[in-house]
PDB file of C-alpha atoms and ligand atoms in Angstrom:
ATOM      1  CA  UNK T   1      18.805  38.063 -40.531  1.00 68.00           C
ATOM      2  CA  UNK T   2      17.827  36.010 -43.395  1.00 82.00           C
ATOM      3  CA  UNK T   3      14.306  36.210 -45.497  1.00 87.00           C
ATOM      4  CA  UNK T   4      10.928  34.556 -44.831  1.00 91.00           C
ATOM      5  CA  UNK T   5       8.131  34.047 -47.070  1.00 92.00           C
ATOM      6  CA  UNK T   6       4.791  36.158 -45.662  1.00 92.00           C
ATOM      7  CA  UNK T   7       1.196  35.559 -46.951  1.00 91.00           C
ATOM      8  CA  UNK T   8      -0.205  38.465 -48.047  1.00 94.00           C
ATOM      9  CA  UNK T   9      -3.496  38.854 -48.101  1.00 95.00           C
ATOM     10  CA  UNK T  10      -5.569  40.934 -50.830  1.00 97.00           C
ATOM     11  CA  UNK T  11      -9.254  42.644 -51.483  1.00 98.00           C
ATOM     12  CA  UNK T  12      -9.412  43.199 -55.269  1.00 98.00           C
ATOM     13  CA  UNK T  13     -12.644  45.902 -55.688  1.00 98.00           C
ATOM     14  CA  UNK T  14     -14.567  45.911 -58.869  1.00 97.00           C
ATOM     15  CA  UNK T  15     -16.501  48.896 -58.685  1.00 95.00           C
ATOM     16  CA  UNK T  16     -18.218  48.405 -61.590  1.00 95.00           C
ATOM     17  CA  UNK T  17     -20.319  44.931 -60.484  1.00 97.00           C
ATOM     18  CA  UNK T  18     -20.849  46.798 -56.743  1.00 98.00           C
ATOM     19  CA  UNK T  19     -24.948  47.600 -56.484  1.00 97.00           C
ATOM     20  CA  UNK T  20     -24.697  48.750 -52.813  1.00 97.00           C
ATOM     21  CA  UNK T  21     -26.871  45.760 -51.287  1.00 97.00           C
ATOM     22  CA  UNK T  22     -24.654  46.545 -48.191  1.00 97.00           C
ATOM     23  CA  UNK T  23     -24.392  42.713 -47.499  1.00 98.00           C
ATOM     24  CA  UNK T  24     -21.102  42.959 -46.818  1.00 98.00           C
ATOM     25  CA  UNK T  25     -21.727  45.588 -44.100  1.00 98.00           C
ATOM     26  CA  UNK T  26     -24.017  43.466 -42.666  1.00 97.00           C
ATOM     27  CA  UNK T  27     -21.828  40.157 -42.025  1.00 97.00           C
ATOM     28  CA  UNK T  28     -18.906  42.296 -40.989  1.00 97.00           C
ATOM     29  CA  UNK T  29     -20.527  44.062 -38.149  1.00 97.00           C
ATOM     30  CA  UNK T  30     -22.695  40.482 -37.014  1.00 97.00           C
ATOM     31  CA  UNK T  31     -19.158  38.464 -37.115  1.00 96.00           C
ATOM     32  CA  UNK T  32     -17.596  40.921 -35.082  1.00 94.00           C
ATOM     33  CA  UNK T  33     -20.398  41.617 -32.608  1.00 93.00           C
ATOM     34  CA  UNK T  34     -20.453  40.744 -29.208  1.00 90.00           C
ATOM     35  CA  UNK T  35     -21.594  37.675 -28.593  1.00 93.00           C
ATOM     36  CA  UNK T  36     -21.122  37.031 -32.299  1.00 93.00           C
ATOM     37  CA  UNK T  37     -23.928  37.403 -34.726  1.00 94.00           C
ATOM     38  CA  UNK T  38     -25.927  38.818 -31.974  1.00 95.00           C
ATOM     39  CA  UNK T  39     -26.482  42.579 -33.981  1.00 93.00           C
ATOM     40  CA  UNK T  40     -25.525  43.888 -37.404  1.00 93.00           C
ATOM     41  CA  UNK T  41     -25.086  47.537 -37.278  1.00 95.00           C
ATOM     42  CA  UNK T  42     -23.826  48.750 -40.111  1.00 95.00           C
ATOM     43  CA  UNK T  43     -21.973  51.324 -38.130  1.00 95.00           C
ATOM     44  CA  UNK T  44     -19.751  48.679 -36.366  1.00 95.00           C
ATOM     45  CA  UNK T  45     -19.034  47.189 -39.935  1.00 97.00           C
ATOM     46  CA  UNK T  46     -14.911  47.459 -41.104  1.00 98.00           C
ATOM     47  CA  UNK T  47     -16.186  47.960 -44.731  1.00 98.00           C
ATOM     48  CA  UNK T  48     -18.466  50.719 -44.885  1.00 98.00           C
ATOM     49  CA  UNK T  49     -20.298  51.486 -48.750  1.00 97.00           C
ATOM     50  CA  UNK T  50     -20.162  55.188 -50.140  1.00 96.00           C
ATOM     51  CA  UNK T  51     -23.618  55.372 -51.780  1.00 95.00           C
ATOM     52  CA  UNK T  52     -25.240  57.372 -53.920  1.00 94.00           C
ATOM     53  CA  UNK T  53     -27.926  56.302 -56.027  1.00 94.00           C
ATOM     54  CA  UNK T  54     -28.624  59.020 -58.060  1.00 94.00           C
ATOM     55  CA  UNK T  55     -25.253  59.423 -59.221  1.00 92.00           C
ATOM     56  CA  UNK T  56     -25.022  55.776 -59.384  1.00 93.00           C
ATOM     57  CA  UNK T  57     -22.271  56.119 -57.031  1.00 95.00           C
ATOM     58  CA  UNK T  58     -21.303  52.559 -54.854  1.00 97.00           C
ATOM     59  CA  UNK T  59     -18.333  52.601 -53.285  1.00 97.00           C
ATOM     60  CA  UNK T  60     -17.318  49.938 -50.816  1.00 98.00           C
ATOM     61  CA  UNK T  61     -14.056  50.870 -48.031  1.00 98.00           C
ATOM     62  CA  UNK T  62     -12.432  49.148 -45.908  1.00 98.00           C
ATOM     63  CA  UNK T  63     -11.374  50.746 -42.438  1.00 98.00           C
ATOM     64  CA  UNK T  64      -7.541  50.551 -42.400  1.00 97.00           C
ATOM     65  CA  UNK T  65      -4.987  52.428 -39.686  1.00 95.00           C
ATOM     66  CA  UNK T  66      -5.775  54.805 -37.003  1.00 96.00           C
ATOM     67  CA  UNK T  67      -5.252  58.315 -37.369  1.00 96.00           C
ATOM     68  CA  UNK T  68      -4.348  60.555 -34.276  1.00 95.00           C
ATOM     69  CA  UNK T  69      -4.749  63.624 -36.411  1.00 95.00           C
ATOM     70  CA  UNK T  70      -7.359  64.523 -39.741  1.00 94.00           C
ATOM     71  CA  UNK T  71      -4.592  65.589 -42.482  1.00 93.00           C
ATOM     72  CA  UNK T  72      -3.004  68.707 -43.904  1.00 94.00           C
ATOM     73  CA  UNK T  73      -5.573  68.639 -46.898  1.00 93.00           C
ATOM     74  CA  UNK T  74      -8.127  66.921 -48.933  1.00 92.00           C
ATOM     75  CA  UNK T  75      -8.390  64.316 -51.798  1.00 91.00           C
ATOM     76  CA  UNK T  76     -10.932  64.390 -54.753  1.00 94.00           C
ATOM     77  CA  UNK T  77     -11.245  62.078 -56.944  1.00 96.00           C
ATOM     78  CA  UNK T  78     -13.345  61.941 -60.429  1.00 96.00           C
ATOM     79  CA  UNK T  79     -14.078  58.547 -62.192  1.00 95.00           C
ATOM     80  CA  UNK T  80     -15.363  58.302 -65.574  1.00 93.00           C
ATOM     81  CA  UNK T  81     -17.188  61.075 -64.915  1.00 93.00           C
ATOM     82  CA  UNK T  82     -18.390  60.495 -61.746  1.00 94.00           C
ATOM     83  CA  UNK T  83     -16.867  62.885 -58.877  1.00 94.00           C
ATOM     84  CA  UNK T  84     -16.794  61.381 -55.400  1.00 95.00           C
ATOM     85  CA  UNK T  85     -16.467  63.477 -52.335  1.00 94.00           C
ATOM     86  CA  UNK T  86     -13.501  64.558 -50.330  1.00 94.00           C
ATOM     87  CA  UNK T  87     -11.747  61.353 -48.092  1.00 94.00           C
ATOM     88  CA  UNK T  88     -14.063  59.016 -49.754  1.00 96.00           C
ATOM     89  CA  UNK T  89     -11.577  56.974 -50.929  1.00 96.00           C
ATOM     90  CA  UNK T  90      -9.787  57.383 -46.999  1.00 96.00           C
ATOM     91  CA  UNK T  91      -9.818  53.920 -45.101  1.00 97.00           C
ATOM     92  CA  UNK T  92      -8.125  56.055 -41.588  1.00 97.00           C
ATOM     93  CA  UNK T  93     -10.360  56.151 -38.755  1.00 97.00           C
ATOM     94  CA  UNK T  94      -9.354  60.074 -38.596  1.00 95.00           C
ATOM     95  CA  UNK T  95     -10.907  62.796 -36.033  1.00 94.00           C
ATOM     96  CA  UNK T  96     -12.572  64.294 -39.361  1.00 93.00           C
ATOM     97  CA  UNK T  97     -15.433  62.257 -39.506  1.00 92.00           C
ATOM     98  CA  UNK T  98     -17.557  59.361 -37.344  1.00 91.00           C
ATOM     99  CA  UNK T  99     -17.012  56.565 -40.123  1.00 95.00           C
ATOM    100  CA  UNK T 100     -14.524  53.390 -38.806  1.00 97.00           C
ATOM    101  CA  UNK T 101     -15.414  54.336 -35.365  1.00 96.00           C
ATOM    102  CA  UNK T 102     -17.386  51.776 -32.923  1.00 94.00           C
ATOM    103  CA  UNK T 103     -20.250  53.642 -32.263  1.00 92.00           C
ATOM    104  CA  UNK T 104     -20.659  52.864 -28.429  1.00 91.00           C
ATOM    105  CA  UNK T 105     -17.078  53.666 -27.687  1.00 93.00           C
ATOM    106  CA  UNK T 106     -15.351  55.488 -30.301  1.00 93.00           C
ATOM    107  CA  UNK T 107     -12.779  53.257 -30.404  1.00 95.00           C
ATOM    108  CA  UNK T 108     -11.474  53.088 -34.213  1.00 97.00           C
ATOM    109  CA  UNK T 109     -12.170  49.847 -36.180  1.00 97.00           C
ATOM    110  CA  UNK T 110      -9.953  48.208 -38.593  1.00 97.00           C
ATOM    111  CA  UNK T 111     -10.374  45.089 -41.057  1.00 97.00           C
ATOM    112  CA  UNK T 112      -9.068  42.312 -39.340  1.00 96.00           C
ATOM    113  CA  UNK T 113      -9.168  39.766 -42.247  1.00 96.00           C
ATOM    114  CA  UNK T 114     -12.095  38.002 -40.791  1.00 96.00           C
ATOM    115  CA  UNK T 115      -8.693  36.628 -38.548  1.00 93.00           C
ATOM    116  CA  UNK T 116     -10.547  36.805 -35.648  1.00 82.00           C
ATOM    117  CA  UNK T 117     -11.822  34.162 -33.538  1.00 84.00           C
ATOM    118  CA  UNK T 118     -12.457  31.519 -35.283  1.00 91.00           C
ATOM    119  CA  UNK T 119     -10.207  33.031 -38.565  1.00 91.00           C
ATOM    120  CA  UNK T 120     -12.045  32.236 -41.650  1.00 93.00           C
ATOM    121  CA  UNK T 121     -10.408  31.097 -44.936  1.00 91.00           C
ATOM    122  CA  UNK T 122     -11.867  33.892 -46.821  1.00 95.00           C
ATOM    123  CA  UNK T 123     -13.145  37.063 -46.040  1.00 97.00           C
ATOM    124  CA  UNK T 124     -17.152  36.621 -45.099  1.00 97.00           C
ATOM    125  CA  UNK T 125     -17.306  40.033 -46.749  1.00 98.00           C
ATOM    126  CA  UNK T 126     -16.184  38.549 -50.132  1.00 98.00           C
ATOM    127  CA  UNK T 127     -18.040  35.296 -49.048  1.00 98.00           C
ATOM    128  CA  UNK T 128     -21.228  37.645 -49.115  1.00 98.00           C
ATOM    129  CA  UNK T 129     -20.906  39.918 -51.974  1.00 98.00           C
ATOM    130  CA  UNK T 130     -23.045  38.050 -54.494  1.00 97.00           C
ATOM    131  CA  UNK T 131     -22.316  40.247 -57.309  1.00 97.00           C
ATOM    132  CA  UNK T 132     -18.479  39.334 -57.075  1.00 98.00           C
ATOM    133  CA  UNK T 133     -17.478  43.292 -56.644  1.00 98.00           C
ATOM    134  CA  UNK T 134     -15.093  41.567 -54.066  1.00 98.00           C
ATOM    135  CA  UNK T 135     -12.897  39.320 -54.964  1.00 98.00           C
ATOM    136  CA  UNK T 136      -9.929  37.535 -52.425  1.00 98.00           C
ATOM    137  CA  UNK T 137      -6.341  36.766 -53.707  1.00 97.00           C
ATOM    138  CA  UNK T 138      -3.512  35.800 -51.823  1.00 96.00           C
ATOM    139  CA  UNK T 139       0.289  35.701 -52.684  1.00 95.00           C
ATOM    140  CA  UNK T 140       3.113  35.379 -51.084  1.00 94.00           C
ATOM    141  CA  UNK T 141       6.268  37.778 -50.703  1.00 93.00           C
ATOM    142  CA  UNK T 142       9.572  37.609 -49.349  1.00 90.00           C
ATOM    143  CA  UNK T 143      10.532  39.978 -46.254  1.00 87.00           C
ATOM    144  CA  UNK T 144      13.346  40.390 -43.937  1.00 85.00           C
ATOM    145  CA  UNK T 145      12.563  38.167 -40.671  1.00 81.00           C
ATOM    146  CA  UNK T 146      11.227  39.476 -37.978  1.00 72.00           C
ATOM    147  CA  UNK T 147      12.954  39.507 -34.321  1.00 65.00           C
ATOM    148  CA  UNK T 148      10.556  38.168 -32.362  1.00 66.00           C
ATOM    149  CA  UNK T 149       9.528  39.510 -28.953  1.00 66.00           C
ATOM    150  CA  UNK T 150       9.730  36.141 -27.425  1.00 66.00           C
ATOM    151  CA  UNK T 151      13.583  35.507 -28.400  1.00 62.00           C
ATOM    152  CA  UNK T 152      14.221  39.103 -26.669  1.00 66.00           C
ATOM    153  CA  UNK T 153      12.640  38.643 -23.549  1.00 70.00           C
ATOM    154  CA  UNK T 154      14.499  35.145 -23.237  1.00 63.00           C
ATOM    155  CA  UNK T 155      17.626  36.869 -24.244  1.00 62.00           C
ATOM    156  CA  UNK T 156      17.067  39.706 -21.757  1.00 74.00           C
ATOM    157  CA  UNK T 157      16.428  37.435 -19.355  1.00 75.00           C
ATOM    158  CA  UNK T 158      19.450  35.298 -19.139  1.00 64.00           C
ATOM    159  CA  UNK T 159      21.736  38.695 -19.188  1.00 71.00           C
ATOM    160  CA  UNK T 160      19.187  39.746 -16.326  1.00 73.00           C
ATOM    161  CA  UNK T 161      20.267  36.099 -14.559  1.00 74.00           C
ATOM    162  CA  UNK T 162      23.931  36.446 -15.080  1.00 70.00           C
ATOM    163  CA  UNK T 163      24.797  39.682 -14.593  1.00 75.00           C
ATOM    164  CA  UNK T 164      21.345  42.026 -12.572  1.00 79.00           C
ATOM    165  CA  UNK T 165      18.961  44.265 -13.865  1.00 82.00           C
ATOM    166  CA  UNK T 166      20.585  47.059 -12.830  1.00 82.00           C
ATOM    167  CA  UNK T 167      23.834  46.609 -14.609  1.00 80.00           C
ATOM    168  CA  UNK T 168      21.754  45.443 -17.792  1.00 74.00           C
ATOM    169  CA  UNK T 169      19.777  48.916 -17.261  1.00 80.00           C
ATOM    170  CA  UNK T 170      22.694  51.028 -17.099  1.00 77.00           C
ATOM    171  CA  UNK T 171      24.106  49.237 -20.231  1.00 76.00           C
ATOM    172  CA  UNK T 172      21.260  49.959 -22.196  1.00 73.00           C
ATOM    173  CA  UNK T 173      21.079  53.536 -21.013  1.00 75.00           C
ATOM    174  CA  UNK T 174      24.757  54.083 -21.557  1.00 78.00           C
ATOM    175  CA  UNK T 175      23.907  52.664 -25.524  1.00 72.00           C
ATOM    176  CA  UNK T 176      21.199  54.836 -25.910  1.00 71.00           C
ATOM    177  CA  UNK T 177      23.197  57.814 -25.330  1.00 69.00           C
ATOM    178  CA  UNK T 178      25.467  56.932 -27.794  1.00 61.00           C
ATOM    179  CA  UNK T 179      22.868  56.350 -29.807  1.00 53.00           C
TER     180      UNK T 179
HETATM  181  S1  SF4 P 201     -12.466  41.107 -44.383  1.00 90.27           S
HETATM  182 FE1  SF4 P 201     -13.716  40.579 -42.594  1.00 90.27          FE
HETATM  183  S2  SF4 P 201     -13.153  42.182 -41.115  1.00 90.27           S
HETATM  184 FE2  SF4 P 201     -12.538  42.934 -43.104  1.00 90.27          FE
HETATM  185  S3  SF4 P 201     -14.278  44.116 -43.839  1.00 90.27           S
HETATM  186 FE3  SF4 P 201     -14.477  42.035 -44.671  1.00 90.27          FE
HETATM  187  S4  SF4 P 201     -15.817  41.013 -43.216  1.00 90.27           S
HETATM  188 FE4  SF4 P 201     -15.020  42.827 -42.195  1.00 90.27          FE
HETATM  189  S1  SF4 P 202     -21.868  43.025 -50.870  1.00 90.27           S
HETATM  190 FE1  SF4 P 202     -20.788  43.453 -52.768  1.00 90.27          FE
HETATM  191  S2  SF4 P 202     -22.328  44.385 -54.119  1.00 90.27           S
HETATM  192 FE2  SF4 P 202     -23.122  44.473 -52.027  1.00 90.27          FE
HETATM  193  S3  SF4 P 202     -22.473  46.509 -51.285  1.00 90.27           S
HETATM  194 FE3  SF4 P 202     -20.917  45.052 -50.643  1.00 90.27          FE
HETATM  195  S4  SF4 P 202     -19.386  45.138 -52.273  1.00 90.27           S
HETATM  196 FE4  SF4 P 202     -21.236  46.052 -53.091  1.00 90.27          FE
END
């Protein structure tokens, strides 16, 4: 299988210019409301801000994979100074806490890019962030190509054509085995 180049597609966070407005919350959870921009609850956003004022503590996350199970144990970190709570830095939609979950539902969220219908060019969360504490870069990388689902089913297909399903189930089974 030969190489392919893949955009990848980064946040870069500058804490240090972040003043929790909670903008970006905002336009996250109206773009992905349904009927679009119909609510903006904050709670539906895929970037959700750790705040504390009086420790002058602004911390925006964004909501990354699900996780079946809360984990074995518990990060802390401490910042120039500034300690920030357990998981805080944690984008999992985990069974530990209600943060990354759709409130309604319960159904994790996760930060789509802004991909979804119609896919912006850039992030509306970075779009919004005034005080450029978000800032968009792309690159690209080199990765091993991908078999595509398509080219299996058409593959699977033909053998189903020429020679059954059954026989192409047994096949497989007998492969497994051997595994
Ligand atoms: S990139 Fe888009 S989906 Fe992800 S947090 Fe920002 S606004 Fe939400
Ligand atoms: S919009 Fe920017 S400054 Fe405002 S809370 Fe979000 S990251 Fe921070």
């Amino acid at each position: 299988m030969g190489k392919v180049k893949k955009k990848v597609k980064v946040i870069k966070i500058d804490l240090d210019k972040c003043n929790g407005c909670r903008a970006c919350e905002l336009i996250c959870s109206a773009f992905h409301a349904n009927p679009k921009y119909s609510s903006n609850n904050p709670e539906r956003s895929r970037i959700r801000l750790i705040r504390d004022p009086l420790r002058d503590v602004y911390l925006p996350v964004y909501a990354g994979e699900y996780a079946k199970a809360e984990c074995m144990g518990r990060d802390k970190y401490v910042i120039d100074g500034k300690e920030y709570d357990e998981c805080d830095f944690c984008r999992a939609s985990c069974p530990s806490r209600d943060v990354f979950k759709e409130p309604d539902s319960g159904l994790p969220l996760k930060c789509d890019m802004c991909e979804d219908d119609p896919p912006q060019e850039k992030p509306l969360c970075v779009q919004w962030c005034i005080n450029d504490a978000l800032i968009y870069e792309e690159r690209e990388e080199e990765v091993e190509e991908e078999v595509k689902q398509e080219d299996i089913d058409i593959g699977l297909e033909s053998m189903v054509d020429k020679y059954g399903l059954q026989k192409v189930i047994d096949t497989v089974a007998r492969m497994s085995k051997k595994g």
